[in-house]
Coordinates of C-alpha atoms in Angstrom, one line a residue:
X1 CA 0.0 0.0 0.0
X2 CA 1.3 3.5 -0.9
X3 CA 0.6 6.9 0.9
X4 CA 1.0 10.3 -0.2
X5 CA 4.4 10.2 0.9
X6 CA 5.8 7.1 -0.8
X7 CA 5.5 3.2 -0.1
X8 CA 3.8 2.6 3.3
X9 CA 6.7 2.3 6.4
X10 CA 6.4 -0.7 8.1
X11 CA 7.8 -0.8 11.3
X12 CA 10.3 -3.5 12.4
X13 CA 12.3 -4.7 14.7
X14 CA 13.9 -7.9 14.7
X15 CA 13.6 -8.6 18.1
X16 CA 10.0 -8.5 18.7
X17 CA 8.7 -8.9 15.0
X18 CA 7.1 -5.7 15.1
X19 CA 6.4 -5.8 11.7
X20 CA 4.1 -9.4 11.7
X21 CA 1.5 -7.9 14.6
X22 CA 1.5 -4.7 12.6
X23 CA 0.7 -6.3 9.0
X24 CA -1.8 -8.6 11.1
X25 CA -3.5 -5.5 12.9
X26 CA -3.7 -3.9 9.2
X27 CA -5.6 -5.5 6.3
X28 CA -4.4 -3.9 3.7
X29 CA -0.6 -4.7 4.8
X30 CA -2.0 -8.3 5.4
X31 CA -3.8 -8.9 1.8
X32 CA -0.4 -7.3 0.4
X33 CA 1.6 -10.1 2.4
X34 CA -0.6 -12.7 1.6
X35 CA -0.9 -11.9 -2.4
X36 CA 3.0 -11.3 -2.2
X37 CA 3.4 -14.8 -1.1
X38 CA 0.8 -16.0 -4.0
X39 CA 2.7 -14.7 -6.7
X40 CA 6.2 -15.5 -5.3
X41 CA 4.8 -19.2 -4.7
X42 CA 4.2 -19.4 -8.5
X43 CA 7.1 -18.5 -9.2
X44 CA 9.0 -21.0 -7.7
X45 CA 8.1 -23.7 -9.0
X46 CA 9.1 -24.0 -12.1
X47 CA 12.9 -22.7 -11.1
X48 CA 12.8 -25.3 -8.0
X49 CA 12.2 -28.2 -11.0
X50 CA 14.8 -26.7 -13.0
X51 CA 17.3 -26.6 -10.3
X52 CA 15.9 -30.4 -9.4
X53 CA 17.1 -31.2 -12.7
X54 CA 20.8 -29.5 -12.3
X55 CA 20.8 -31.4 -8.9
X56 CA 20.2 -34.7 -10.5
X57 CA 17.2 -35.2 -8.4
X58 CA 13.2 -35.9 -9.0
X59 CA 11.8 -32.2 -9.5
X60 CA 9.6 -33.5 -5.6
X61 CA 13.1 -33.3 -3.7
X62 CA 13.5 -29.2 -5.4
X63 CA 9.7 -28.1 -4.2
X64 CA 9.4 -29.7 -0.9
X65 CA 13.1 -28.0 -0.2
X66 CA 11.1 -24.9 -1.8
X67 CA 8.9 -25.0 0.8
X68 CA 10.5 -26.1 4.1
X69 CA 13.1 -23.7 3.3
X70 CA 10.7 -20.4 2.9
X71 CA 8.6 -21.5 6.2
X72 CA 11.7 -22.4 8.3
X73 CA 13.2 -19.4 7.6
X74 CA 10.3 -17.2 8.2
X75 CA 10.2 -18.4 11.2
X76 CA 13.9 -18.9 12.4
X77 CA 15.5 -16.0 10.1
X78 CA 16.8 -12.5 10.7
X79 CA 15.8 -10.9 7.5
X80 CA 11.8 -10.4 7.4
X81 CA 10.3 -10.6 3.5
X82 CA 13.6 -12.6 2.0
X83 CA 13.2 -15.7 0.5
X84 CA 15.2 -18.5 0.5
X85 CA 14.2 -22.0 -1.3
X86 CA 15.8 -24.4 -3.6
X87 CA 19.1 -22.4 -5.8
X88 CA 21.2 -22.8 -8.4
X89 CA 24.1 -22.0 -6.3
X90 CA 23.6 -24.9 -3.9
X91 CA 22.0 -27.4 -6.8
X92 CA 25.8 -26.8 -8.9
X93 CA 27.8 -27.3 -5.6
X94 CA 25.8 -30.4 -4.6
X95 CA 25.6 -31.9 -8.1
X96 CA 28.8 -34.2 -8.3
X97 CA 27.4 -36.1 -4.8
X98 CA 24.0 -37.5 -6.3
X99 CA 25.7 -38.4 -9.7
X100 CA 28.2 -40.5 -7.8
X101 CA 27.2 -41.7 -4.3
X102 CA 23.0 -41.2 -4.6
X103 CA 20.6 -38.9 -2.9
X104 CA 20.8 -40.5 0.4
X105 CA 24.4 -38.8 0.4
X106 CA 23.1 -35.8 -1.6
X107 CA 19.9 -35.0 1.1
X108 CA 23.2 -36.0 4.1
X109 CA 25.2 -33.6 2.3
X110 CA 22.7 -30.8 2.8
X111 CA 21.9 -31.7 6.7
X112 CA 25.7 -30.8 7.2
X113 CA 25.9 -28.0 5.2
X114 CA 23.0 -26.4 7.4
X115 CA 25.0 -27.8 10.6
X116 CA 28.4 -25.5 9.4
X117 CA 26.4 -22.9 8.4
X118 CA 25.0 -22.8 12.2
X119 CA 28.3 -23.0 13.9
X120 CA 29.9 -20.7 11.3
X121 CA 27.1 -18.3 11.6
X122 CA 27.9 -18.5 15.6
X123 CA 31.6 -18.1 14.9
X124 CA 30.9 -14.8 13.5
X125 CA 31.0 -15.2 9.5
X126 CA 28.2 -12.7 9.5
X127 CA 30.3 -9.5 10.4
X128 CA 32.3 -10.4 7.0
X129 CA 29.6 -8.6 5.6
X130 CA 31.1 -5.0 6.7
X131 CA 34.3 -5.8 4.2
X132 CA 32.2 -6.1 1.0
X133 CA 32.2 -2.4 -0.3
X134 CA 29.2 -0.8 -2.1
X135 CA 30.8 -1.1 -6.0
X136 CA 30.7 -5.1 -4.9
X137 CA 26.9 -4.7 -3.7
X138 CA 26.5 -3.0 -7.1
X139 CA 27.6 -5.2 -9.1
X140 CA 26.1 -8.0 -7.4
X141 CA 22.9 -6.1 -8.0
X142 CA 23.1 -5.7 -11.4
X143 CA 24.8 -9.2 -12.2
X144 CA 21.7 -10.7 -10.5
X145 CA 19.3 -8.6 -13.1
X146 CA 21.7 -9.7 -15.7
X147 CA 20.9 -13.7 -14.9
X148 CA 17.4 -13.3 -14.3
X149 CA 17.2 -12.2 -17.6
X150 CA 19.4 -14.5 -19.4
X151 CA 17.3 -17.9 -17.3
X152 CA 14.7 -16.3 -19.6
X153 CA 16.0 -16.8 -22.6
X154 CA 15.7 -20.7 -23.0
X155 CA 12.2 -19.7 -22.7
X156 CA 11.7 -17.5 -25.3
X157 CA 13.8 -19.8 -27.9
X158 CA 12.7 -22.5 -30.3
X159 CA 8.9 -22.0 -29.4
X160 CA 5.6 -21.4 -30.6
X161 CA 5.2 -18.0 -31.9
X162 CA 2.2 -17.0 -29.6
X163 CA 4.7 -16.8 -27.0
X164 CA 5.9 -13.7 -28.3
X165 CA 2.1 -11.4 -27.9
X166 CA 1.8 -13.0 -24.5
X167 CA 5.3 -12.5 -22.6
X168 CA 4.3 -9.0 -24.4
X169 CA 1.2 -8.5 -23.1
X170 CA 2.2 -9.8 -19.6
X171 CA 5.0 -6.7 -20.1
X172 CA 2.4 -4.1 -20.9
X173 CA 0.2 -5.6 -17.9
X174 CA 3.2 -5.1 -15.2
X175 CA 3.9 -1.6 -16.6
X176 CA 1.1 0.3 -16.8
X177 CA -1.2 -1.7 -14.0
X178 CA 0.5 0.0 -11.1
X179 CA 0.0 3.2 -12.5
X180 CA -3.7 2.9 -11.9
X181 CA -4.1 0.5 -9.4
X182 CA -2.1 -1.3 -6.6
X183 CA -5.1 -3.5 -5.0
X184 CA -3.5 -6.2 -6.3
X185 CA -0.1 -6.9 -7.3
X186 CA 0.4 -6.9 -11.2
X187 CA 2.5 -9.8 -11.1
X188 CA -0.7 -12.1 -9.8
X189 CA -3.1 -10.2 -12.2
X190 CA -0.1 -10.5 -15.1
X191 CA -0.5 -14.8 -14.1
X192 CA -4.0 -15.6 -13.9
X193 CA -5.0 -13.2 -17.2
X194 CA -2.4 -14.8 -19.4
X195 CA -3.7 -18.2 -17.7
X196 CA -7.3 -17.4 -18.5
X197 CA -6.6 -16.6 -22.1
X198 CA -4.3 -20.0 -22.8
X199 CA -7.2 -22.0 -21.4
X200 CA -9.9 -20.2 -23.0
X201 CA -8.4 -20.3 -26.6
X202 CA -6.6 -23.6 -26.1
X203 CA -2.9 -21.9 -27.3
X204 CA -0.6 -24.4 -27.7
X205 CA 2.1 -22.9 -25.2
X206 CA 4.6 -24.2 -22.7
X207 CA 3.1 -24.2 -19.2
X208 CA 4.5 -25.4 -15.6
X209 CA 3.0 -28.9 -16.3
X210 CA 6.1 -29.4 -18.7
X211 CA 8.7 -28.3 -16.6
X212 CA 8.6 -31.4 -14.7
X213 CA 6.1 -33.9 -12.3
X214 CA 4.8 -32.1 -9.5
X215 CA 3.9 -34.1 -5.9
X216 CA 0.9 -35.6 -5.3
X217 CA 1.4 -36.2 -1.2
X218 CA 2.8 -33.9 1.4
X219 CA 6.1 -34.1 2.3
X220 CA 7.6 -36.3 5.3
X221 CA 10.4 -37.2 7.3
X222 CA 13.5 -38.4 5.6
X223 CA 16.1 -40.3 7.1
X224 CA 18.9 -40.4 4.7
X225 CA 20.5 -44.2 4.7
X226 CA 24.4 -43.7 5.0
X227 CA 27.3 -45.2 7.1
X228 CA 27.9 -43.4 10.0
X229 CA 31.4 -43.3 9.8
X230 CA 34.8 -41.1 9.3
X231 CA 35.1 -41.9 5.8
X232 CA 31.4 -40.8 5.0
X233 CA 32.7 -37.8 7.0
X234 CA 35.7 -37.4 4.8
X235 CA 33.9 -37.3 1.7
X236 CA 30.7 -35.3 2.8
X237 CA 32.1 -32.5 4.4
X238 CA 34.2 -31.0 1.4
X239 CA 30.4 -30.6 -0.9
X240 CA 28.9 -29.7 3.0
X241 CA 31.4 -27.2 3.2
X242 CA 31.1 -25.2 0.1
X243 CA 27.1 -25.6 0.2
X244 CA 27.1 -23.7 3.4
X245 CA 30.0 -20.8 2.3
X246 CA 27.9 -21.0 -1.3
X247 CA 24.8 -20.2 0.9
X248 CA 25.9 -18.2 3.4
X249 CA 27.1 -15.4 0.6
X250 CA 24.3 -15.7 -1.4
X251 CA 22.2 -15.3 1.3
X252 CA 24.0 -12.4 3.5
X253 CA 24.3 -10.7 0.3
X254 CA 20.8 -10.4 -0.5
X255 CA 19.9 -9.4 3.1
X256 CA 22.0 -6.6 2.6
X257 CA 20.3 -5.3 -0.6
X258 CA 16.3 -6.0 1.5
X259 CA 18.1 -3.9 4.4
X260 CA 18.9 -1.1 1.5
X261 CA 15.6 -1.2 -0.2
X262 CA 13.7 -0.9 2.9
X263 CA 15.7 1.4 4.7
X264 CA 15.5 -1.3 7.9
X265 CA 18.8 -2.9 9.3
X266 CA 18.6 -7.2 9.9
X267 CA 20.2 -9.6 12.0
X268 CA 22.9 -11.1 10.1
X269 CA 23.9 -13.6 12.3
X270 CA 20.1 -15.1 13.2
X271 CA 20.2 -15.1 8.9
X272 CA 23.1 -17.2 9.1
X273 CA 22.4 -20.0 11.6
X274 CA 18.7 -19.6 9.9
X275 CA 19.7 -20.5 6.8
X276 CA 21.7 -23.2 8.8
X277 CA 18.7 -24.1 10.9
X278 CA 16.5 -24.2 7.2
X279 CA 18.9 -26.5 5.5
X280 CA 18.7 -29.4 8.3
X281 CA 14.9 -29.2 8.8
X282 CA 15.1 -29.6 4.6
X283 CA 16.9 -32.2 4.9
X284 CA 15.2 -34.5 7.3
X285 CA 11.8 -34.0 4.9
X286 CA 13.9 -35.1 1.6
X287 CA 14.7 -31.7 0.5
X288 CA 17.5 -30.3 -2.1
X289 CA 18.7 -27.5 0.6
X290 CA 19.0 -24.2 -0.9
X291 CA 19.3 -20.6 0.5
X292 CA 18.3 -17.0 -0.2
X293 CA 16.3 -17.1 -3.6
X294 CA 17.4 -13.8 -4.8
X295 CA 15.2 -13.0 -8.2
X296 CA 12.1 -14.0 -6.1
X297 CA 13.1 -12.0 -3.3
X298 CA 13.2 -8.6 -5.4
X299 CA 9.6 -9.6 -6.8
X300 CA 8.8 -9.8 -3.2
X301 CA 10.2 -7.0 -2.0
X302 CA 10.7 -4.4 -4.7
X303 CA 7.7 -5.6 -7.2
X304 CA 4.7 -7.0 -5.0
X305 CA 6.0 -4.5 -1.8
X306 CA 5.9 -7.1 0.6
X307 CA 7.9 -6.3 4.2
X308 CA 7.1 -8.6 7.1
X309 CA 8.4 -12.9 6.6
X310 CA 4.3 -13.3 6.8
X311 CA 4.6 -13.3 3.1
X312 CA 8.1 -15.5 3.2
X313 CA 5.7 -18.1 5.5
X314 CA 2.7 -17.3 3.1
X315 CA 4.8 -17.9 -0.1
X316 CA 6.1 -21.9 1.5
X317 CA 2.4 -22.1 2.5
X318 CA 0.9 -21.8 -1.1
X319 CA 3.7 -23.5 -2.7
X320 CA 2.6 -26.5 -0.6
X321 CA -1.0 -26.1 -1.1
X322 CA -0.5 -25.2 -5.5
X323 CA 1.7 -27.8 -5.9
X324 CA 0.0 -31.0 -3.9
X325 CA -3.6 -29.7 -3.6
X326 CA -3.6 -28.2 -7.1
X327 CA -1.4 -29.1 -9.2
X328 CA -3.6 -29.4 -12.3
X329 CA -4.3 -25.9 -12.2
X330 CA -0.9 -24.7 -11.7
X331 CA 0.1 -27.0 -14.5
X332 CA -2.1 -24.9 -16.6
X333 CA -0.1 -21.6 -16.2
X334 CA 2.1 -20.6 -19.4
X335 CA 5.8 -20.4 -18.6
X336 CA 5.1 -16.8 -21.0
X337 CA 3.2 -15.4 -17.9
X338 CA 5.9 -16.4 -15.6
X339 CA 8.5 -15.1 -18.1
X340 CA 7.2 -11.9 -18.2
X341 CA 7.4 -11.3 -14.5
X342 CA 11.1 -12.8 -14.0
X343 CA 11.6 -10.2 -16.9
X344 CA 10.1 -7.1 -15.1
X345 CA 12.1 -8.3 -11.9
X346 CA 15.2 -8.2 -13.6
X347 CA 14.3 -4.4 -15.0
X348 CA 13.7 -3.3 -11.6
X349 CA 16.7 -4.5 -10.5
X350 CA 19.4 -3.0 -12.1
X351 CA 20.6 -0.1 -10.2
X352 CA 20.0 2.4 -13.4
X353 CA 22.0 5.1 -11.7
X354 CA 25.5 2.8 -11.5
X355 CA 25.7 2.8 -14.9
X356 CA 24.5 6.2 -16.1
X357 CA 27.3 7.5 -18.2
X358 CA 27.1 10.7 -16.0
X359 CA 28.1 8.7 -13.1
X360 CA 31.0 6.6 -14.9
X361 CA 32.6 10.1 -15.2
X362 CA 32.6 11.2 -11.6
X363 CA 32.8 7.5 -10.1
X364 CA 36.8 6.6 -9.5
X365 CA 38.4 4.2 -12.1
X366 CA 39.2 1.7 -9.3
X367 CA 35.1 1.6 -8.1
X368 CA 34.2 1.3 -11.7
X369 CA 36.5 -1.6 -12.3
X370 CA 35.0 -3.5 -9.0
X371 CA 32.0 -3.1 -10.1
X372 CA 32.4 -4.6 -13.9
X373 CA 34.9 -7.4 -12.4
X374 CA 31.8 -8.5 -10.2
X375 CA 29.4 -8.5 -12.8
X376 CA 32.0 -10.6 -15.2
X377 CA 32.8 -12.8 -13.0
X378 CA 29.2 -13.4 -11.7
X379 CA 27.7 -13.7 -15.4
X380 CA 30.5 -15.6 -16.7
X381 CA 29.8 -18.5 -14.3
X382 CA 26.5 -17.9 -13.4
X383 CA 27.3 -17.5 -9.6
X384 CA 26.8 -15.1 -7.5
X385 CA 29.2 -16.6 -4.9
X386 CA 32.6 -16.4 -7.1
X387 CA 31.4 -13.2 -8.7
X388 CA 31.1 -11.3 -5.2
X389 CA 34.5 -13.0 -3.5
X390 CA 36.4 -11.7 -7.0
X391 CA 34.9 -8.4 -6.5
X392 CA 36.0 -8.2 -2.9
X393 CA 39.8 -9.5 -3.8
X394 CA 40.0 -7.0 -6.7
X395 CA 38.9 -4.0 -4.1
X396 CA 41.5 -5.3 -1.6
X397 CA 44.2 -5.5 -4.5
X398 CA 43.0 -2.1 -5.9
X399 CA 42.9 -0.5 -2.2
X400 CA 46.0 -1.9 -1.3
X401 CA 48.0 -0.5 -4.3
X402 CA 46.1 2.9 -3.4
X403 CA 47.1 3.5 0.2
X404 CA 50.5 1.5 -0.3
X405 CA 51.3 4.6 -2.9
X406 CA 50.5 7.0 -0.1
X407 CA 53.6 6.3 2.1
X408 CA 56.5 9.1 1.8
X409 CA 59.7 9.1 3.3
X410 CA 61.8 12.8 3.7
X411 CA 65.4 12.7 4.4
X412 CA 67.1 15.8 6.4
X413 CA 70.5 15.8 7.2
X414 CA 70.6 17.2 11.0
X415 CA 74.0 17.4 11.9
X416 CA 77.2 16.1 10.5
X417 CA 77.0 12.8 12.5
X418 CA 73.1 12.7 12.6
X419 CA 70.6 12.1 9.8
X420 CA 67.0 12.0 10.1
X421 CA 64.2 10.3 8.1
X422 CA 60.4 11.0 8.6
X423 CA 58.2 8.1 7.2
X424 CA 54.5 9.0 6.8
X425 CA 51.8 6.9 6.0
X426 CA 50.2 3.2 6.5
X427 CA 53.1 0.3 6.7
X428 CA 51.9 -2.7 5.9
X429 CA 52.9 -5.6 3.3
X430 CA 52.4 -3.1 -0.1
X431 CA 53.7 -0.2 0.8
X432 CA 56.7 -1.0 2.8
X433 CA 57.9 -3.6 0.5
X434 CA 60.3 -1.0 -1.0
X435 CA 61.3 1.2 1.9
X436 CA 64.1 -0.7 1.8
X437 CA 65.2 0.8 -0.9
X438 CA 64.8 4.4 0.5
X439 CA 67.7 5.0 2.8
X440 CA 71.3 5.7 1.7
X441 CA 73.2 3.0 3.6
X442 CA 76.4 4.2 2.8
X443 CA 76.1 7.9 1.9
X444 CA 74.3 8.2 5.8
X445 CA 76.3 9.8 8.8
X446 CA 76.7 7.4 12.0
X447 CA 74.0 8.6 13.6
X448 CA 70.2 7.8 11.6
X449 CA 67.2 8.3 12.8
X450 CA 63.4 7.3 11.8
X451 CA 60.6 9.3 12.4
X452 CA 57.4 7.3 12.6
X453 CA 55.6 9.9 14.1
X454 CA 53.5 10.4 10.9
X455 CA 53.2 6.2 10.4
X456 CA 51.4 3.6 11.3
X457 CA 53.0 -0.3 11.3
X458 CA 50.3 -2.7 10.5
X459 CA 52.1 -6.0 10.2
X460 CA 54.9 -8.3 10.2
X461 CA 56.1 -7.6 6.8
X462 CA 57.0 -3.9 7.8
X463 CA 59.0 -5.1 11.2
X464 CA 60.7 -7.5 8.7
X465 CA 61.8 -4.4 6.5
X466 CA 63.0 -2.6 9.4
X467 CA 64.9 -4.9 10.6
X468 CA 66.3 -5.1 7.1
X469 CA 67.2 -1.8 7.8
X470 CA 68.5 -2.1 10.8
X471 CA 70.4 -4.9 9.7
X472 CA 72.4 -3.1 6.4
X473 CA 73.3 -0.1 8.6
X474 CA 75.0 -2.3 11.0
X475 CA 76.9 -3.7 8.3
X476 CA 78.6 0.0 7.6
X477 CA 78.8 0.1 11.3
X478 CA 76.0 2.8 12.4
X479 CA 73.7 2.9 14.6
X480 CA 69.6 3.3 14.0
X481 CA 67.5 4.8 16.3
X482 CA 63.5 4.4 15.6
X483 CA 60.8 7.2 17.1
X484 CA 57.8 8.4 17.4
X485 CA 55.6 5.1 17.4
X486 CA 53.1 4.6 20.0
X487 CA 49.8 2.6 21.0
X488 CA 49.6 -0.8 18.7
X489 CA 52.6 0.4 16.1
X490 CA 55.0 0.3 19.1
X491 CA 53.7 -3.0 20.4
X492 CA 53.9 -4.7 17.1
X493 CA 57.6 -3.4 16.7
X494 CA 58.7 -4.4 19.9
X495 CA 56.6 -7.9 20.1
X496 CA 58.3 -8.9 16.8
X497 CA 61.3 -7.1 16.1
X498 CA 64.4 -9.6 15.9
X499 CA 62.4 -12.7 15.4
X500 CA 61.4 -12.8 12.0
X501 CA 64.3 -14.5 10.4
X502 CA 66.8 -12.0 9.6
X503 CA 67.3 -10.0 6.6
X504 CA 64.5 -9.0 4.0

């Protein structure tokens, strides 16, 4: 619901879920909850068969993980309105166990995954999030619209040509319906008009009922038959790993962006052991795994305006309900309708503004080149995972080279047995790998001394080069005499100083 003023606040705090008893207390936040969750329900289903498929798995194990992912973590996470379900992230990294040991080891695999991602959430991963910086979370943003897009495309190739009018006319519906009405979400009108017209004038179209079975019985408890022992251990926990660093990112990541796009901050650490939490409760009913789903999140969030987890429990409830209780009529919806929505997600979610050529100009080279390494990386191997750690190593690289060319060094000649350099900047591994270089060994008078007033020593690699120095000016039999440090510099120095191994 909108006011005068913009999209209607909803209060929210984490602690004390605010933000359910308010959208219960208030219909028309409730009907917007509940119709978010409809539309985000259809929308999984046919990308939790397709990911069943990459998986290796019977497209029942990707919905029912669907669905005891989104009401777990509506219930268990830290980021109200995200949803998390079967991915394409955790399908690729679990792939290679199904295809050689089975899904008994593929649905183990995934209970201890969530089990790491608990005691990894616990041992702090979350505040990892602070050292991503915004031209990663940019081009995260806009690699994400890039691959909603392009899972399209297989869509819209080699098919019947009435495709075409009615991904079109599911475009024009999601445009211009908001601009007179917002009772419903377009997205829901968008599927059950494009639905209507298939049925009513029998168009021969792909529809969800050839993406794959769907269930016919509700889902129940799964005990997965493996050998209890160190060598199931051994080969398990390398795919459990990597499934829970895989869905930890992905999902941390797109927590961040809600937190922007609502202007609300989340518990990062509850979204981590959540996640955790979601993946064993998968598990033990059968389920893929998965994590934060982030395409259906910004239709969620951004598209259908949904802000409390009502509609995240609302979207695992439906799913349930449309895909064992009505499955016939889902099967009936044309993948065109469902098309044209992933299409209008992926339009609202490119940050516009990142790549207007105005703001090229006045945005640093260094920020530019994070930015277009993310979404390279990202888009070139279709995960979101690889592109965002490249994007933070390139910023590290491209900050360290940055600082490490603010250090300057001054020589003054004092007296005719004294000689004084000042150093002034940040000493760490970059930019005191060539103060070595600096001083005059031989040309110096007995007596040198080095300011660090102006300095900062940051790690081992500087006390190393000073004890280089120190070292070379004892060959030519003078003396070095260090100042000016204080606090955590000085500690370092003296902590570490003369035990490094000699020379640089």
């Amino acid at each position: 619901m909108n006011t005068p003023h913009g999209p209607e606040q909803v209060p929210h705090d984490p602690r004390t879920d605010v933000s359910v008893r308010f959208a219960l207390r208030s219909p028309a936040r409730l009907k917007t909850e509940l119709l978010a969750g409809l539309v985000v329900a259809l929308a999984l289903i046919p990308e939790a068969i397709a990911f069943s498929v990459i998986a290796g798995v019977d497209p029942r194990v990707g919905l029912f993980a669907s669905v005891t992912m989104a009401i777990t973590i509506a219930i268990v996470g830290g980021r109200p309105a995200m949803i998390s379900a079967a991915t394409a992230a955790v399908a690729l990294v679990i792939a290679p166990v199904s295809e050689q040991y089975g899904v008994d080891h593929l649905i183990a695999t995934v209970i201890l995954g969530g089990v790491f991602q608990v005691l990894l959430s616990f041992l702090g991963v979350a505040k990892l999030m602070r050292f991503v910086p915004r031209s990663v979370m940019v081009g995260f943003v806009n690699s994400l619209a890039i691959l909603v897009f392009v899972a399209q495309i297989p869509h819209l190739v080699d098919v019947p040509w009435m495709v075409y009018p009615l991904v079109a006319a599911g475009l024009l519906v999601l445009v211009f319906l908001p601009k007179i009405t917002e009772a419903v979400p377009a997205p829901l009108v968008t599927i059950v008009l494009l639905t209507a017209v298939t049925v009513a004038f029998s168009l021969n179209v792909p529809d969800v009922a050839d993406q794959g079975e769907l269930p016919e019985s509700l889902p129940t408890l799964f005990f997965p038959d493996v050998p209890l022992t160190f060598e199931t251990l051994r080969i398990l926990a390398p795919y459990a790993l990597a499934m829970a660093l895989v869905g930890l990112m992905e999902s941390l990541m797109t927590a961040k962006l809600v937190d922007d796009i609502t202007d609300t901050r989340s518990d990062k650490t509850r979204e981590g052991w959540g996640q955790g939490v979601a993946n064993i409760v998968t598990g033990f009913f059968g389920g893929m795994g998965g994590c934060a789903v982030v395409g259906q999140t910004m239709m969620n969030v951004k598209v259908s305006g949904a802000r409390t987890r009502l509609s995240t429990l609302a979207a695992g409830v439906f799913l349930l309900i449309l895909v064992v209780a009505l499955g016939d009529i889902v099967g009936l919806v044309p993948m065109a309708a469902l098309v044209a929505v992933m299409i209008m997600v992926s339009i609202a979610t490119v940050d516009w503004h990142s790549v207007h050529p105005r703001t090229l100009r006045l945005m640093p080279l260094s920020e530019t080149v994070v930015m277009v390494v993310t979404v390279v990386a990202t888009v070139s191997t279709g995960n979101l995972a690889i592109g965002v750690s490249l994007g933070v190593l390139t910023a590290m690289v491209l900050f360290a080279r940055r600082v490490a060319h603010m250090t300057t060094v001054e020589r003054t000649l004092t007296s005719d047995d004294t000689c004084t350099y000042r150093v002034t900047g940040e000493l760490f591994w970059a930019s005191s790998n060539d103060l070595v270089f600096q001083f005059d060994y031989i040309g110096d008078p007995e007596n040198v001394v080095v300011d660090l007033t102006a300095a900062d020593i940051w790690d081992a690699s500087t006390v190393a080069t000073f004890d280089a120095i120190q070292q070379k000016y004892a060959a030519k039999g003078k003396t070095v005499t260090m100042v000016g440090l204080d606090g955590a510099s000085l500690e370092r120095l003296r902590r570490l100083s003369g035990r490094l191994g000699g020379e640089n």
